[in-house]
GROMACS .gro file of N, CA and C in nm:
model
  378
    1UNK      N    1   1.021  -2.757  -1.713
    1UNK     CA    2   1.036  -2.849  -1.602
    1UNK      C    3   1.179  -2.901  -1.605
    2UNK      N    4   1.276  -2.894  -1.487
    2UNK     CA    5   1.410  -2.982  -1.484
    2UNK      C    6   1.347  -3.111  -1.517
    3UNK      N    7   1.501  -3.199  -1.542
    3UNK     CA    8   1.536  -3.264  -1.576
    3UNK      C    9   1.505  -3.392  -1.463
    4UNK      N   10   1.517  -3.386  -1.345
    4UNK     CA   11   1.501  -3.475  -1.252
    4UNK      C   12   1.313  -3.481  -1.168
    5UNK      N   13   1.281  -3.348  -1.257
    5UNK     CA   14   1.130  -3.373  -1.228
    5UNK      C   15   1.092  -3.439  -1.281
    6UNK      N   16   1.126  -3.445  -1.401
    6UNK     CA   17   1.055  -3.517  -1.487
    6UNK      C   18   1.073  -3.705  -1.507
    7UNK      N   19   1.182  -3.719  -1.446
    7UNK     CA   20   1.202  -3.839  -1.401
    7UNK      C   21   1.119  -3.872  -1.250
    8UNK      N   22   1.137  -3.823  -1.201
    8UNK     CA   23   1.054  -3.858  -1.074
    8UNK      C   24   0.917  -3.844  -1.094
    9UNK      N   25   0.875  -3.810  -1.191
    9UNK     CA   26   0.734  -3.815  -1.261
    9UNK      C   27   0.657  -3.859  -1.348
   10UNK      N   28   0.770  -3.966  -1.403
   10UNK     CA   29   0.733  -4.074  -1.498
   10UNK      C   30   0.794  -4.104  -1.634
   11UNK      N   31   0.861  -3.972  -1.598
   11UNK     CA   32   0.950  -3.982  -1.764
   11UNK      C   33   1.088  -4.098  -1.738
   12UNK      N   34   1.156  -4.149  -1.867
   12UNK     CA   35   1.265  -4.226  -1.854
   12UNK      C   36   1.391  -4.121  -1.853
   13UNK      N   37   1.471  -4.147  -1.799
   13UNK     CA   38   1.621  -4.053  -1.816
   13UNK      C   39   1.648  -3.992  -2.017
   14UNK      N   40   1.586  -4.093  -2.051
   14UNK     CA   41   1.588  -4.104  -2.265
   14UNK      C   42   1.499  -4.004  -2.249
   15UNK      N   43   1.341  -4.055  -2.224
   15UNK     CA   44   1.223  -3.923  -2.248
   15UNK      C   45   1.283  -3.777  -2.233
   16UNK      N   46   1.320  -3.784  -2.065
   16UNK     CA   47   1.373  -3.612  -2.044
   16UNK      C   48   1.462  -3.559  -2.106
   17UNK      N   49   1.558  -3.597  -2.138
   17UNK     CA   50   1.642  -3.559  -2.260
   17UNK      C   51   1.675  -3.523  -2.345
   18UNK      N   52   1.559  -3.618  -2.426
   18UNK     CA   53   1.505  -3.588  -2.584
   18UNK      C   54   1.394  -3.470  -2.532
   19UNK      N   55   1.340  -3.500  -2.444
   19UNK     CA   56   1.258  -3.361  -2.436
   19UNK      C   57   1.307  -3.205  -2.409
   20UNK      N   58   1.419  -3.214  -2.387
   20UNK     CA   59   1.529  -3.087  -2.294
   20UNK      C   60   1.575  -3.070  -2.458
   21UNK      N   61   1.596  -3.192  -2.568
   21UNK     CA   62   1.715  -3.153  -2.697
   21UNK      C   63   1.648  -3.176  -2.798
   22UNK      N   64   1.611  -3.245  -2.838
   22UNK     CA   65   1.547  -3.278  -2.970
   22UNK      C   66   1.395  -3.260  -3.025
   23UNK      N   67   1.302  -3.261  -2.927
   23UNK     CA   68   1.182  -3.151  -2.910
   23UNK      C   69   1.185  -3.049  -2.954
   24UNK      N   70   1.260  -2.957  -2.837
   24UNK     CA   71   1.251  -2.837  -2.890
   24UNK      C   72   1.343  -2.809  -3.042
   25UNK      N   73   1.418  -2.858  -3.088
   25UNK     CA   74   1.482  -2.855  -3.224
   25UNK      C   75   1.347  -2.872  -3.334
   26UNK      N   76   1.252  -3.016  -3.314
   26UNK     CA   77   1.151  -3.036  -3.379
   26UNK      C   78   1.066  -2.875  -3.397
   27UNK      N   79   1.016  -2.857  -3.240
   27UNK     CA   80   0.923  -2.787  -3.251
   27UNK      C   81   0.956  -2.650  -3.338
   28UNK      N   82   1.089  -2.618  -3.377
   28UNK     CA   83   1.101  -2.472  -3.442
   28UNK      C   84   1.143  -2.535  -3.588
   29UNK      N   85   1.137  -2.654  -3.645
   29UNK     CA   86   1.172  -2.696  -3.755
   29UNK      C   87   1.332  -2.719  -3.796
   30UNK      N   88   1.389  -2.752  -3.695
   30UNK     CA   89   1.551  -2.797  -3.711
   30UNK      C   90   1.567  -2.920  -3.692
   31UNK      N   91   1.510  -3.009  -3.691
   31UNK     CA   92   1.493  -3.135  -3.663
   31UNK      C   93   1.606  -3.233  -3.734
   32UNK      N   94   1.711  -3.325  -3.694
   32UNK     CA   95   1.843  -3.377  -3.746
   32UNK      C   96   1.937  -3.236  -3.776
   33UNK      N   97   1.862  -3.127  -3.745
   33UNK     CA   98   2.029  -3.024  -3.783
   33UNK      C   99   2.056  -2.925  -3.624
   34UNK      N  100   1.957  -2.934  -3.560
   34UNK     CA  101   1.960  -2.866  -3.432
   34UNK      C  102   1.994  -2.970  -3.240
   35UNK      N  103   2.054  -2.970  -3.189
   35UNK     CA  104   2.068  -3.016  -3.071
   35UNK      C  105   2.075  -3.181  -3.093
   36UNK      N  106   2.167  -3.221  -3.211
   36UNK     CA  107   2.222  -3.374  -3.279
   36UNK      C  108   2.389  -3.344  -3.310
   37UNK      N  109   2.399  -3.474  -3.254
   37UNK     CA  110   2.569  -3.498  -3.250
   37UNK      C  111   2.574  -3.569  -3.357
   38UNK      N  112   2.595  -3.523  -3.489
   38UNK     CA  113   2.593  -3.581  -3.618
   38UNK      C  114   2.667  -3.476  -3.738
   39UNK      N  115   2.744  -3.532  -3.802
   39UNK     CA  116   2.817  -3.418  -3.934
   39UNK      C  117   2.725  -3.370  -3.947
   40UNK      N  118   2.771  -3.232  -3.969
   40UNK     CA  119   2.651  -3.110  -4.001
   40UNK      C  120   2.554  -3.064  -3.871
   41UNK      N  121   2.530  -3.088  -3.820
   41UNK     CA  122   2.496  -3.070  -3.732
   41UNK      C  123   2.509  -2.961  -3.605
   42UNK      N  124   2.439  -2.934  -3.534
   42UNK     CA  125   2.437  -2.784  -3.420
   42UNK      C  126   2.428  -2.820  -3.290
   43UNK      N  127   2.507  -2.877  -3.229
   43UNK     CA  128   2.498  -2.892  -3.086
   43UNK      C  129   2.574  -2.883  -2.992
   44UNK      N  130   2.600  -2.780  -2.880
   44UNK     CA  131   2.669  -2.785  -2.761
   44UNK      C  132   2.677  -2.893  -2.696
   45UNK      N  133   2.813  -2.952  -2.637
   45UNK     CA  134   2.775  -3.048  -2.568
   45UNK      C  135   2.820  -3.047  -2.426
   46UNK      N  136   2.780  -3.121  -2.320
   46UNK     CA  137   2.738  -3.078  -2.158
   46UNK      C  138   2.842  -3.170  -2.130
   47UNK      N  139   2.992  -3.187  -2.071
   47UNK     CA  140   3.061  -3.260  -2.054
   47UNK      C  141   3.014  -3.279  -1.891
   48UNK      N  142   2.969  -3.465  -1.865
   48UNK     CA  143   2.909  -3.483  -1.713
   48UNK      C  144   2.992  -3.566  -1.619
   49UNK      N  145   2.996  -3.587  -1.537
   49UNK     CA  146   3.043  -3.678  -1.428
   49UNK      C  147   2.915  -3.794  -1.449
   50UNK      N  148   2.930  -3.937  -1.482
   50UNK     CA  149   2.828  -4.023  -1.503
   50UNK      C  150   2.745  -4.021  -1.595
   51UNK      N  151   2.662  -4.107  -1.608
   51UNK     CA  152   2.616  -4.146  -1.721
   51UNK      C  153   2.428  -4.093  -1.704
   52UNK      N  154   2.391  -3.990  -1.761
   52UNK     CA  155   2.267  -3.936  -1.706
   52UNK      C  156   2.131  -4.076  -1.777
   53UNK      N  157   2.150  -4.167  -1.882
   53UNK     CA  158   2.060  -4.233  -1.940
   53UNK      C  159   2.057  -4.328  -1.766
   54UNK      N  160   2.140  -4.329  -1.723
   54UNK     CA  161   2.065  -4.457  -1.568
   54UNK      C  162   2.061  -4.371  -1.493
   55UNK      N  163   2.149  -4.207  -1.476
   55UNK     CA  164   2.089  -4.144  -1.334
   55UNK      C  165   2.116  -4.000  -1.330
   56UNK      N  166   1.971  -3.980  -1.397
   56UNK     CA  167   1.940  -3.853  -1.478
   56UNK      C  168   2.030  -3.716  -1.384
   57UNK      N  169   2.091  -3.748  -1.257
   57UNK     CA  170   2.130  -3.649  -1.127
   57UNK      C  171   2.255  -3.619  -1.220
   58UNK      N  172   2.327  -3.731  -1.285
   58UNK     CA  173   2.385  -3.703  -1.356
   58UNK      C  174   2.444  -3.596  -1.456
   59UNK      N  175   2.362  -3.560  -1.523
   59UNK     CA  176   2.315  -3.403  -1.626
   59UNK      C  177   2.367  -3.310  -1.551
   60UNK      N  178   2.290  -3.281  -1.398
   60UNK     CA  179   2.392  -3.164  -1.295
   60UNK      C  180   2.560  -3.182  -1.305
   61UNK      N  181   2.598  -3.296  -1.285
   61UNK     CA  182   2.732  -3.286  -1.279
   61UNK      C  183   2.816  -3.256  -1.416
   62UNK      N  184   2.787  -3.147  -1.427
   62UNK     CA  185   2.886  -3.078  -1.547
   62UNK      C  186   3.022  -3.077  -1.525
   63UNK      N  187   3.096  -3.077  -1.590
   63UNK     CA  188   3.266  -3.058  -1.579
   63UNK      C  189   3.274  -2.974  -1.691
   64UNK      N  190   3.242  -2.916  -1.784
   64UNK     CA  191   3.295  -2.865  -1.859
   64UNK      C  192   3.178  -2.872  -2.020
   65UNK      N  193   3.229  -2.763  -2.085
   65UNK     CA  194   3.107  -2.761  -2.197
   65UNK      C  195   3.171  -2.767  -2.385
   66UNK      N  196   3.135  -2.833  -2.470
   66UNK     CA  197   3.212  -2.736  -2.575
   66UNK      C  198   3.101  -2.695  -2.684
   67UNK      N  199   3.185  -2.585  -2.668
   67UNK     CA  200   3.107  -2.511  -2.771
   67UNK      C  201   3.174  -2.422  -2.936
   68UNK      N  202   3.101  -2.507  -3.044
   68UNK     CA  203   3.135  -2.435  -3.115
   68UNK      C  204   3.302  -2.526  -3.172
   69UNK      N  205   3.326  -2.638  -3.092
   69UNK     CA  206   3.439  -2.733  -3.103
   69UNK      C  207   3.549  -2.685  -3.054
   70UNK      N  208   3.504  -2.583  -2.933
   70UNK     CA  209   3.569  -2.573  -2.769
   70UNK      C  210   3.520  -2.588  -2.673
   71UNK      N  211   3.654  -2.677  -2.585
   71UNK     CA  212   3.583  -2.668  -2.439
   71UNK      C  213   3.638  -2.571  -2.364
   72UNK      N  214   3.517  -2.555  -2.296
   72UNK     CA  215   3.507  -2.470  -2.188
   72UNK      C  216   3.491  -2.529  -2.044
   73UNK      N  217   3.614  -2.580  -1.943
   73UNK     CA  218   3.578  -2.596  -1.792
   73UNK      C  219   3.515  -2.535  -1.740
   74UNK      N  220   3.463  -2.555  -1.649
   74UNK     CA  221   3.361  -2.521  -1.584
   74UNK      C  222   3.452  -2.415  -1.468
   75UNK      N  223   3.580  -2.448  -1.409
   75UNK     CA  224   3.640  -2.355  -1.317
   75UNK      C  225   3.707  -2.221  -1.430
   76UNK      N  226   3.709  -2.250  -1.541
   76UNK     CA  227   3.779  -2.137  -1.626
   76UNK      C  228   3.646  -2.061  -1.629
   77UNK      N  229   3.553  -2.125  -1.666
   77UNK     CA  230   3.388  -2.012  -1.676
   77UNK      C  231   3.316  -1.954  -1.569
   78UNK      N  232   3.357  -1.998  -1.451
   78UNK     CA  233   3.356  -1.945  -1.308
   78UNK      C  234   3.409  -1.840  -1.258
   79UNK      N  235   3.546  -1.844  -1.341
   79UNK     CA  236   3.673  -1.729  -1.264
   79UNK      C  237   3.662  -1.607  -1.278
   80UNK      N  238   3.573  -1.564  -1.391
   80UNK     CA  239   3.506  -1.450  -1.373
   80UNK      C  240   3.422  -1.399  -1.314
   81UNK      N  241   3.390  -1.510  -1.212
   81UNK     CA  242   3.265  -1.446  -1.105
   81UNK      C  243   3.318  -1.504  -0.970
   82UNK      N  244   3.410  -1.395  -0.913
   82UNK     CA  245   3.487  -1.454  -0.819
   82UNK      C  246   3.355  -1.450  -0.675
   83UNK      N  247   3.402  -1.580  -0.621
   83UNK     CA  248   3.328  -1.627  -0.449
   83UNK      C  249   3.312  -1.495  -0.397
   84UNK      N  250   3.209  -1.497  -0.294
   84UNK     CA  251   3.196  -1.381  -0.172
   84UNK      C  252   3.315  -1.408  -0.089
   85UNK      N  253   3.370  -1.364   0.000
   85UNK     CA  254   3.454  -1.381   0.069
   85UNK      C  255   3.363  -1.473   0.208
   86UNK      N  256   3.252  -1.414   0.209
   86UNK     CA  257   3.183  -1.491   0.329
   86UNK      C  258   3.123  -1.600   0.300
   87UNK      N  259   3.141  -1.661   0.199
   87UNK     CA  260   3.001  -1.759   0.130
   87UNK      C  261   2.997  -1.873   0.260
   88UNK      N  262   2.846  -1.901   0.316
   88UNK     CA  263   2.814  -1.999   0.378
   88UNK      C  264   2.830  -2.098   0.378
   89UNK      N  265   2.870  -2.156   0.193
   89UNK     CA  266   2.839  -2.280   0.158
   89UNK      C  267   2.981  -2.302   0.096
   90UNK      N  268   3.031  -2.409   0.143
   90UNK     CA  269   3.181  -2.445   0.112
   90UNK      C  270   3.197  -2.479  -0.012
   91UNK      N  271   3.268  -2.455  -0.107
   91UNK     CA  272   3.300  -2.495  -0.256
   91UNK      C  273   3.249  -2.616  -0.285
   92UNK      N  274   3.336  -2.727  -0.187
   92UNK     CA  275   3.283  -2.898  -0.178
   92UNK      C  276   3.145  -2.904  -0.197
   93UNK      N  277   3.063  -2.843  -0.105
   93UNK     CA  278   2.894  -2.853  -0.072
   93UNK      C  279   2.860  -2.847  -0.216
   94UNK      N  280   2.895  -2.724  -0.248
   94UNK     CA  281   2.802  -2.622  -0.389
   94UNK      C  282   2.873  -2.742  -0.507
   95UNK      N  283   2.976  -2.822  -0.509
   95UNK     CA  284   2.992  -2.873  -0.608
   95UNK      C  285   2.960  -3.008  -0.612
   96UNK      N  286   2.826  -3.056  -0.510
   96UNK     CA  287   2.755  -3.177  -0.522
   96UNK      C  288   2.648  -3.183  -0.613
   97UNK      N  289   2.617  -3.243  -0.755
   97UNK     CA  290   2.575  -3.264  -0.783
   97UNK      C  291   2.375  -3.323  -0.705
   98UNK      N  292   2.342  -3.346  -0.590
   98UNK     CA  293   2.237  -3.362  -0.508
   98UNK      C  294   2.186  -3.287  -0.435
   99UNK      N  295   2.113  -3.331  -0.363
   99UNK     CA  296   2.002  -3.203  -0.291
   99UNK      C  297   2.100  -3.165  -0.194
  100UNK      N  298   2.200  -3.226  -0.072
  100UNK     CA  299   2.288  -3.183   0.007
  100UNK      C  300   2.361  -3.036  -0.070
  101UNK      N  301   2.441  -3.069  -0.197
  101UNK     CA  302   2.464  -2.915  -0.258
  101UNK      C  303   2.351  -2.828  -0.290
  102UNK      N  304   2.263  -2.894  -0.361
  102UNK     CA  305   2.157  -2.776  -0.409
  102UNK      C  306   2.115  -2.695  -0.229
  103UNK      N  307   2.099  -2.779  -0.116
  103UNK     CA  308   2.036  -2.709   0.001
  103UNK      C  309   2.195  -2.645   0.041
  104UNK      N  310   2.306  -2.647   0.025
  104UNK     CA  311   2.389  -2.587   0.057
  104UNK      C  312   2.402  -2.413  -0.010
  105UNK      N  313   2.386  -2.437  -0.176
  105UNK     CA  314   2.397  -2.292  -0.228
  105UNK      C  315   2.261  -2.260  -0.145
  106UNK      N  316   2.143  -2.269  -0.144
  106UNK     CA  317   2.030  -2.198  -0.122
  106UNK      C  318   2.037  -2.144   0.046
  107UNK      N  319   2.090  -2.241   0.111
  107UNK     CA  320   2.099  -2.158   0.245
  107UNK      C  321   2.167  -2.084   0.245
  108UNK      N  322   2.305  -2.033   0.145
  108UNK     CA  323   2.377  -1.951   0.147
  108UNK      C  324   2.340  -1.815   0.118
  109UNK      N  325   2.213  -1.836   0.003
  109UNK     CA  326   2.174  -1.748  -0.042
  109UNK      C  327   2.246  -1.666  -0.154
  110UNK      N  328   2.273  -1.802  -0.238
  110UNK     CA  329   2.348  -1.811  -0.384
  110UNK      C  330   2.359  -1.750  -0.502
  111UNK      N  331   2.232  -1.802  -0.513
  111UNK     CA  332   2.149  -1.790  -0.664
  111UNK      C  333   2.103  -1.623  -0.648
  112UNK      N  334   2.081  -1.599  -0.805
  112UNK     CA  335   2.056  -1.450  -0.842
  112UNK      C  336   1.936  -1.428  -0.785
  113UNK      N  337   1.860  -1.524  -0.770
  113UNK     CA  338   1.674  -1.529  -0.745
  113UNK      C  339   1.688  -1.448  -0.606
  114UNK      N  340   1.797  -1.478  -0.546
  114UNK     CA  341   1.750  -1.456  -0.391
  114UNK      C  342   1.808  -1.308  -0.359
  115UNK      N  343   1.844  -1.251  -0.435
  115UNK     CA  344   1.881  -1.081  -0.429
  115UNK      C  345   1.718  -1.028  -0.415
  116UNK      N  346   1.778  -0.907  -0.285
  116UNK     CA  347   1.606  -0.855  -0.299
  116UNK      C  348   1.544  -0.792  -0.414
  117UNK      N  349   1.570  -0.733  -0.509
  117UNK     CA  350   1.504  -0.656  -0.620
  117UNK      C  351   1.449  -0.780  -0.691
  118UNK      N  352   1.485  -0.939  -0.700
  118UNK     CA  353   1.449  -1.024  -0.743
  118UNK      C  354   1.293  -1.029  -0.692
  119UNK      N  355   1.306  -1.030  -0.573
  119UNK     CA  356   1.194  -1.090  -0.469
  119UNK      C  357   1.096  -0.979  -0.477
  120UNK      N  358   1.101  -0.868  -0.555
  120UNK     CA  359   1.013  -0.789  -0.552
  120UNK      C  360   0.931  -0.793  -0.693
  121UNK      N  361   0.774  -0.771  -0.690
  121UNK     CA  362   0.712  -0.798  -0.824
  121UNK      C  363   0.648  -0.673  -0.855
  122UNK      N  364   0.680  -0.561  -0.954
  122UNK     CA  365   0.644  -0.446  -0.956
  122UNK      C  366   0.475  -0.413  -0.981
  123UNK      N  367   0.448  -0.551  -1.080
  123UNK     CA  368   0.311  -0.550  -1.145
  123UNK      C  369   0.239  -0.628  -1.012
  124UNK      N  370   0.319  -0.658  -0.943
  124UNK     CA  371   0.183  -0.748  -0.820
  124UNK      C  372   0.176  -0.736  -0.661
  125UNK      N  373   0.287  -0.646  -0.689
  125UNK     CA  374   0.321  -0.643  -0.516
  125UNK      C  375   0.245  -0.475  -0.490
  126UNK      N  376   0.147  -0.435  -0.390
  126UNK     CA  377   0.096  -0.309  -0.329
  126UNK      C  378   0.180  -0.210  -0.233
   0.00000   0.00000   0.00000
């Protein structure tokens, strides 16, 4: 489940979080050494625009990642997957963090999901 479902569903911005990082660390037995910002420790971290503990929309707005004790921008990790020349959805749109961007990539027809071989189900479709 994202991150903003789960807020709009009863969880706190803290709950979803710890449930997205430190859960799953528990559940495979890494618990204080997996997805904790602490010496010794194993965790990527999601560089955001705002503060996601008051507004979990937050988390979307990535700027940049580090990994491994590099960062990585987000336009340097992009540049290898250069724009359509036609794209529907203006850079600005697609780089709103809210439903206005999210409905901007999808009408464009963005995302990998929406390629037809996606849309086809070999085991269910006649």
């Amino acid at each position: 489940m994202n991150l903003r479902a789960m807020v709009r569903f009863g969880f706190t911005p803290h709950e979803a979080l710890t449930t997205a990082t430190a859960n799953p660390a528990r559940s495979l037995g890494l618990a204080g050494r997996l997805g904790v910002v602490a010496p010794g420790g194993f965790a990527d971290l999601a560089i955001v625009d705002g503060d996601p503990l008051t507004d979990i929309t937050a988390a979307a707005a990535v700027r940049g990642v580090l990994v491994g004790g590099v960062l990585h921008r987000v336009d340097d990790l992009l540049a290898a997957f250069p724009e359509p020349a036609s794209s529907a959805a203006s850079k600005a749109d697609r780089a709103r963090p809210d439903a206005a961007g999210h409905a901007a990539v999808v009408a464009a027809g963005e995302h990998w999901w929406h390629e037809p071989e996606w849309t086809v189900h070999a085991c269910c479709d006649a």
